[in-house]
Every structure is written in C-alpha cells, then in structure tokens.
Amino acid sequence: MLGLVVLGFLLVILVASVSSTLPALFPTAARFTGFALAYNFSTAFFAGPSQTIANQLIETTGK
C-alpha cells in the first residue's frame, strides 16, 4: 500500500508539471500541433515496446 501511495504521489508531481511545462515549450501558433506530436510520439516510443519487454521478462524469469 505504501508503494502505491508513493507512486501515486510521483504521478501527481509529473502530471502537475507536464500540464504547465509542455505548452510553454511551443509558440502559440504551433502549440497544439507541437504538443500533440511530442506527447504522442514519446508515449508511443516508451509505451509501445513495453508489452514485448514484459513478455520477454516473464519468459526469461518464469514468473
């Protein structure tokens, strides 16, 4: 339970900083496009192979 609380707290810190920082990185004219491309490409890059990595770890460790 303590681990979930710590992870939840870290998630709150991330969400609070991302919602204010990322829009400030792009000029107003290109804000939606820049934010959408940066956010979605980074999400796909890091989250896309996670299932393959998880399956490989399960096969390797047997757990």
PDB file of N, CA and C in Angstrom:
ATOM      1  N   MET A   1       0.816  -1.183   0.000  1.00  0.00           N
ATOM      2  CA  MET A   1       0.000   0.000   0.000  1.00  0.00           C
ATOM      3  C   MET A   1       0.869   1.261   0.000  1.00  0.00           C
ATOM      4  N   LEU A   2       1.931   1.198   0.767  1.00  0.00           N
ATOM      5  CA  LEU A   2       2.832   2.351   0.825  1.00  0.00           C
ATOM      6  C   LEU A   2       3.464   2.617  -0.546  1.00  0.00           C
ATOM      7  N   GLY A   3       3.818   1.541  -1.266  1.00  0.00           N
ATOM      8  CA  GLY A   3       4.383   1.695  -2.602  1.00  0.00           C
ATOM      9  C   GLY A   3       3.424   2.372  -3.554  1.00  0.00           C
ATOM     10  N   LEU A   4       2.138   2.013  -3.486  1.00  0.00           N
ATOM     11  CA  LEU A   4       1.131   2.648  -4.341  1.00  0.00           C
ATOM     12  C   LEU A   4       0.959   4.123  -3.997  1.00  0.00           C
ATOM     13  N   VAL A   5       1.027   4.440  -2.729  1.00  0.00           N
ATOM     14  CA  VAL A   5       0.914   5.839  -2.320  1.00  0.00           C
ATOM     15  C   VAL A   5       2.094   6.646  -2.850  1.00  0.00           C
ATOM     16  N   VAL A   6       3.293   6.090  -2.747  1.00  0.00           N
ATOM     17  CA  VAL A   6       4.480   6.780  -3.254  1.00  0.00           C
ATOM     18  C   VAL A   6       4.387   6.963  -4.766  1.00  0.00           C
ATOM     19  N   LEU A   7       4.009   5.904  -5.488  1.00  0.00           N
ATOM     20  CA  LEU A   7       3.872   6.020  -6.941  1.00  0.00           C
ATOM     21  C   LEU A   7       2.780   7.014  -7.324  1.00  0.00           C
ATOM     22  N   GLY A   8       1.678   7.014  -6.582  1.00  0.00           N
ATOM     23  CA  GLY A   8       0.617   7.987  -6.839  1.00  0.00           C
ATOM     24  C   GLY A   8       1.086   9.410  -6.629  1.00  0.00           C
ATOM     25  N   PHE A   9       1.871   9.623  -5.582  1.00  0.00           N
ATOM     26  CA  PHE A   9       2.419  10.953  -5.311  1.00  0.00           C
ATOM     27  C   PHE A   9       3.350  11.401  -6.429  1.00  0.00           C
ATOM     28  N   LEU A  10       4.196  10.487  -6.907  1.00  0.00           N
ATOM     29  CA  LEU A  10       5.096  10.821  -8.012  1.00  0.00           C
ATOM     30  C   LEU A  10       4.325  11.114  -9.294  1.00  0.00           C
ATOM     31  N   LEU A  11       3.233  10.394  -9.515  1.00  0.00           N
ATOM     32  CA  LEU A  11       2.401  10.654 -10.693  1.00  0.00           C
ATOM     33  C   LEU A  11       1.764  12.041 -10.618  1.00  0.00           C
ATOM     34  N   VAL A  12       1.313  12.422  -9.449  1.00  0.00           N
ATOM     35  CA  VAL A  12       0.731  13.758  -9.275  1.00  0.00           C
ATOM     36  C   VAL A  12       1.753  14.839  -9.592  1.00  0.00           C
ATOM     37  N   ILE A  13       2.977  14.654  -9.142  1.00  0.00           N
ATOM     38  CA  ILE A  13       4.034  15.624  -9.435  1.00  0.00           C
ATOM     39  C   ILE A  13       4.278  15.706 -10.939  1.00  0.00           C
ATOM     40  N   LEU A  14       4.311  14.554 -11.614  1.00  0.00           N
ATOM     41  CA  LEU A  14       4.528  14.530 -13.063  1.00  0.00           C
ATOM     42  C   LEU A  14       3.403  15.233 -13.799  1.00  0.00           C
ATOM     43  N   VAL A  15       2.172  14.893 -13.484  1.00  0.00           N
ATOM     44  CA  VAL A  15       1.027  15.478 -14.186  1.00  0.00           C
ATOM     45  C   VAL A  15       0.952  16.982 -13.944  1.00  0.00           C
ATOM     46  N   ALA A  16       1.255  17.418 -12.739  1.00  0.00           N
ATOM     47  CA  ALA A  16       1.209  18.853 -12.435  1.00  0.00           C
ATOM     48  C   ALA A  16       2.260  19.628 -13.217  1.00  0.00           C
ATOM     49  N   SER A  17       3.441  19.042 -13.372  1.00  0.00           N
ATOM     50  CA  SER A  17       4.485  19.764 -14.086  1.00  0.00           C
ATOM     51  C   SER A  17       4.327  19.671 -15.600  1.00  0.00           C
ATOM     52  N   VAL A  18       3.857  18.538 -16.119  1.00  0.00           N
ATOM     53  CA  VAL A  18       3.696  18.374 -17.568  1.00  0.00           C
ATOM     54  C   VAL A  18       2.634  19.318 -18.109  1.00  0.00           C
ATOM     55  N   SER A  19       1.526  19.441 -17.379  1.00  0.00           N
ATOM     56  CA  SER A  19       0.429  20.270 -17.892  1.00  0.00           C
ATOM     57  C   SER A  19       0.779  21.747 -17.964  1.00  0.00           C
ATOM     58  N   SER A  20       1.752  22.186 -17.214  1.00  0.00           N
ATOM     59  CA  SER A  20       2.145  23.592 -17.300  1.00  0.00           C
ATOM     60  C   SER A  20       3.424  23.807 -18.109  1.00  0.00           C
ATOM     61  N   THR A  21       4.296  22.820 -18.166  1.00  0.00           N
ATOM     62  CA  THR A  21       5.587  22.983 -18.829  1.00  0.00           C
ATOM     63  C   THR A  21       5.513  22.759 -20.328  1.00  0.00           C
ATOM     64  N   LEU A  22       4.895  21.664 -20.760  1.00  0.00           N
ATOM     65  CA  LEU A  22       4.899  21.344 -22.189  1.00  0.00           C
ATOM     66  C   LEU A  22       4.237  22.403 -23.066  1.00  0.00           C
ATOM     67  N   PRO A  23       3.092  22.963 -22.715  1.00  0.00           N
ATOM     68  CA  PRO A  23       2.548  24.030 -23.573  1.00  0.00           C
ATOM     69  C   PRO A  23       3.448  25.255 -23.652  1.00  0.00           C
ATOM     70  N   ALA A  24       4.242  25.520 -22.637  1.00  0.00           N
ATOM     71  CA  ALA A  24       5.128  26.683 -22.650  1.00  0.00           C
ATOM     72  C   ALA A  24       6.332  26.485 -23.570  1.00  0.00           C
ATOM     73  N   LEU A  25       6.585  25.255 -23.997  1.00  0.00           N
ATOM     74  CA  LEU A  25       7.734  24.994 -24.864  1.00  0.00           C
ATOM     75  C   LEU A  25       7.496  25.408 -26.316  1.00  0.00           C
ATOM     76  N   PHE A  26       6.249  25.581 -26.697  1.00  0.00           N
ATOM     77  CA  PHE A  26       5.913  25.857 -28.092  1.00  0.00           C
ATOM     78  C   PHE A  26       5.264  27.224 -28.220  1.00  0.00           C
ATOM     79  N   PRO A  27       5.513  27.918 -29.346  1.00  0.00           N
ATOM     80  CA  PRO A  27       4.837  29.198 -29.569  1.00  0.00           C
ATOM     81  C   PRO A  27       3.331  28.984 -29.757  1.00  0.00           C
ATOM     82  N   THR A  28       2.556  30.003 -29.516  1.00  0.00           N
ATOM     83  CA  THR A  28       1.098  29.888 -29.544  1.00  0.00           C
ATOM     84  C   THR A  28       0.573  29.360 -30.870  1.00  0.00           C
ATOM     85  N   ALA A  29       1.152  29.779 -31.976  1.00  0.00           N
ATOM     86  CA  ALA A  29       0.653  29.364 -33.298  1.00  0.00           C
ATOM     87  C   ALA A  29       0.818  27.865 -33.534  1.00  0.00           C
ATOM     88  N   ALA A  30       1.809  27.267 -32.929  1.00  0.00           N
ATOM     89  CA  ALA A  30       2.059  25.839 -33.164  1.00  0.00           C
ATOM     90  C   ALA A  30       1.895  25.006 -31.886  1.00  0.00           C
ATOM     91  N   ARG A  31       1.252  25.557 -30.890  1.00  0.00           N
ATOM     92  CA  ARG A  31       1.187  24.891 -29.591  1.00  0.00           C
ATOM     93  C   ARG A  31       0.483  23.547 -29.646  1.00  0.00           C
ATOM     94  N   PHE A  32      -0.708  23.472 -30.233  1.00  0.00           N
ATOM     95  CA  PHE A  32      -1.456  22.219 -30.238  1.00  0.00           C
ATOM     96  C   PHE A  32      -0.752  21.153 -31.061  1.00  0.00           C
ATOM     97  N   THR A  33      -0.234  21.530 -32.215  1.00  0.00           N
ATOM     98  CA  THR A  33       0.461  20.564 -33.063  1.00  0.00           C
ATOM     99  C   THR A  33       1.754  20.095 -32.406  1.00  0.00           C
ATOM    100  N   GLY A  34       2.535  21.015 -31.906  1.00  0.00           N
ATOM    101  CA  GLY A  34       3.799  20.642 -31.271  1.00  0.00           C
ATOM    102  C   GLY A  34       3.588  19.793 -30.040  1.00  0.00           C
ATOM    103  N   PHE A  35       2.632  20.169 -29.215  1.00  0.00           N
ATOM    104  CA  PHE A  35       2.353  19.411 -28.006  1.00  0.00           C
ATOM    105  C   PHE A  35       1.841  18.017 -28.353  1.00  0.00           C
ATOM    106  N   ALA A  36       0.932  17.928 -29.313  1.00  0.00           N
ATOM    107  CA  ALA A  36       0.360  16.629 -29.685  1.00  0.00           C
ATOM    108  C   ALA A  36       1.422  15.703 -30.268  1.00  0.00           C
ATOM    109  N   LEU A  37       2.253  16.220 -31.159  1.00  0.00           N
ATOM    110  CA  LEU A  37       3.290  15.379 -31.751  1.00  0.00           C
ATOM    111  C   LEU A  37       4.308  14.922 -30.713  1.00  0.00           C
ATOM    112  N   ALA A  38       4.786  15.845 -29.912  1.00  0.00           N
ATOM    113  CA  ALA A  38       5.796  15.492 -28.909  1.00  0.00           C
ATOM    114  C   ALA A  38       5.240  14.495 -27.894  1.00  0.00           C
ATOM    115  N   TYR A  39       4.047  14.738 -27.412  1.00  0.00           N
ATOM    116  CA  TYR A  39       3.462  13.873 -26.392  1.00  0.00           C
ATOM    117  C   TYR A  39       3.151  12.482 -26.952  1.00  0.00           C
ATOM    118  N   ASN A  40       2.530  12.419 -28.112  1.00  0.00           N
ATOM    119  CA  ASN A  40       2.126  11.126 -28.666  1.00  0.00           C
ATOM    120  C   ASN A  40       3.300  10.305 -29.176  1.00  0.00           C
ATOM    121  N   PHE A  41       4.298  10.937 -29.786  1.00  0.00           N
ATOM    122  CA  PHE A  41       5.471  10.179 -30.219  1.00  0.00           C
ATOM    123  C   PHE A  41       6.255   9.637 -29.032  1.00  0.00           C
ATOM    124  N   SER A  42       6.411  10.448 -27.991  1.00  0.00           N
ATOM    125  CA  SER A  42       7.148   9.952 -26.824  1.00  0.00           C
ATOM    126  C   SER A  42       6.369   8.851 -26.114  1.00  0.00           C
ATOM    127  N   THR A  43       5.056   8.961 -26.050  1.00  0.00           N
ATOM    128  CA  THR A  43       4.243   7.906 -25.441  1.00  0.00           C
ATOM    129  C   THR A  43       4.354   6.623 -26.246  1.00  0.00           C
ATOM    130  N   ALA A  44       4.271   6.712 -27.560  1.00  0.00           N
ATOM    131  CA  ALA A  44       4.382   5.518 -28.396  1.00  0.00           C
ATOM    132  C   ALA A  44       5.776   4.906 -28.312  1.00  0.00           C
ATOM    133  N   PHE A  45       6.800   5.741 -28.227  1.00  0.00           N
ATOM    134  CA  PHE A  45       8.172   5.251 -28.174  1.00  0.00           C
ATOM    135  C   PHE A  45       8.445   4.480 -26.886  1.00  0.00           C
ATOM    136  N   PHE A  46       7.945   4.991 -25.761  1.00  0.00           N
ATOM    137  CA  PHE A  46       8.219   4.345 -24.480  1.00  0.00           C
ATOM    138  C   PHE A  46       7.181   3.276 -24.124  1.00  0.00           C
ATOM    139  N   ALA A  47       5.927   3.500 -24.450  1.00  0.00           N
ATOM    140  CA  ALA A  47       4.881   2.546 -24.075  1.00  0.00           C
ATOM    141  C   ALA A  47       4.683   1.442 -25.112  1.00  0.00           C
ATOM    142  N   GLY A  48       5.043   1.706 -26.340  1.00  0.00           N
ATOM    143  CA  GLY A  48       4.836   0.717 -27.400  1.00  0.00           C
ATOM    144  C   GLY A  48       5.528  -0.609 -27.150  1.00  0.00           C
ATOM    145  N   PRO A  49       6.817  -0.604 -26.890  1.00  0.00           N
ATOM    146  CA  PRO A  49       7.509  -1.889 -26.690  1.00  0.00           C
ATOM    147  C   PRO A  49       7.370  -2.461 -25.281  1.00  0.00           C
ATOM    148  N   SER A  50       6.611  -1.828 -24.396  1.00  0.00           N
ATOM    149  CA  SER A  50       6.538  -2.304 -23.011  1.00  0.00           C
ATOM    150  C   SER A  50       5.927  -3.693 -22.901  1.00  0.00           C
ATOM    151  N   GLN A  51       4.929  -4.006 -23.704  1.00  0.00           N
ATOM    152  CA  GLN A  51       4.314  -5.339 -23.645  1.00  0.00           C
ATOM    153  C   GLN A  51       5.298  -6.414 -24.108  1.00  0.00           C
ATOM    154  N   THR A  52       6.057  -6.137 -25.135  1.00  0.00           N
ATOM    155  CA  THR A  52       7.065  -7.084 -25.606  1.00  0.00           C
ATOM    156  C   THR A  52       8.147  -7.308 -24.549  1.00  0.00           C
ATOM    157  N   ILE A  53       8.579  -6.238 -23.924  1.00  0.00           N
ATOM    158  CA  ILE A  53       9.588  -6.351 -22.871  1.00  0.00           C
ATOM    159  C   ILE A  53       9.038  -7.130 -21.682  1.00  0.00           C
ATOM    160  N   ALA A  54       7.788  -6.852 -21.299  1.00  0.00           N
ATOM    161  CA  ALA A  54       7.179  -7.577 -20.189  1.00  0.00           C
ATOM    162  C   ALA A  54       7.066  -9.059 -20.500  1.00  0.00           C
ATOM    163  N   ASN A  55       6.653  -9.401 -21.714  1.00  0.00           N
ATOM    164  CA  ASN A  55       6.554 -10.812 -22.100  1.00  0.00           C
ATOM    165  C   ASN A  55       7.921 -11.493 -22.098  1.00  0.00           C
ATOM    166  N   GLN A  56       8.941 -10.793 -22.561  1.00  0.00           N
ATOM    167  CA  GLN A  56      10.287 -11.353 -22.566  1.00  0.00           C
ATOM    168  C   GLN A  56      10.784 -11.589 -21.149  1.00  0.00           C
ATOM    169  N   LEU A  57      10.515 -10.647 -20.251  1.00  0.00           N
ATOM    170  CA  LEU A  57      10.909 -10.824 -18.857  1.00  0.00           C
ATOM    171  C   LEU A  57      10.189 -12.009 -18.212  1.00  0.00           C
ATOM    172  N   ILE A  58       8.917 -12.184 -18.530  1.00  0.00           N
ATOM    173  CA  ILE A  58       8.157 -13.316 -17.984  1.00  0.00           C
ATOM    174  C   ILE A  58       8.719 -14.625 -18.502  1.00  0.00           C
ATOM    175  N   GLU A  59       9.032 -14.691 -19.794  1.00  0.00           N
ATOM    176  CA  GLU A  59       9.602 -15.914 -20.349  1.00  0.00           C
ATOM    177  C   GLU A  59      10.980 -16.200 -19.780  1.00  0.00           C
ATOM    178  N   THR A  60      11.780 -15.161 -19.577  1.00  0.00           N
ATOM    179  CA  THR A  60      13.136 -15.338 -19.073  1.00  0.00           C
ATOM    180  C   THR A  60      13.152 -15.781 -17.609  1.00  0.00           C
ATOM    181  N   THR A  61      12.343 -15.130 -16.794  1.00  0.00           N
ATOM    182  CA  THR A  61      12.367 -15.421 -15.365  1.00  0.00           C
ATOM    183  C   THR A  61      11.409 -16.534 -14.971  1.00  0.00           C
ATOM    184  N   GLY A  62      10.421 -16.831 -15.806  1.00  0.00           N
ATOM    185  CA  GLY A  62       9.450 -17.866 -15.487  1.00  0.00           C
ATOM    186  C   GLY A  62       8.432 -17.458 -14.439  1.00  0.00           C
ATOM    187  N   LYS A  63       8.301 -16.166 -14.184  1.00  0.00           N
ATOM    188  CA  LYS A  63       7.354 -15.694 -13.164  1.00  0.00           C
ATOM    189  C   LYS A  63       6.269 -14.856 -13.764  1.00  0.00           C
TER     190      LYS A  63
END
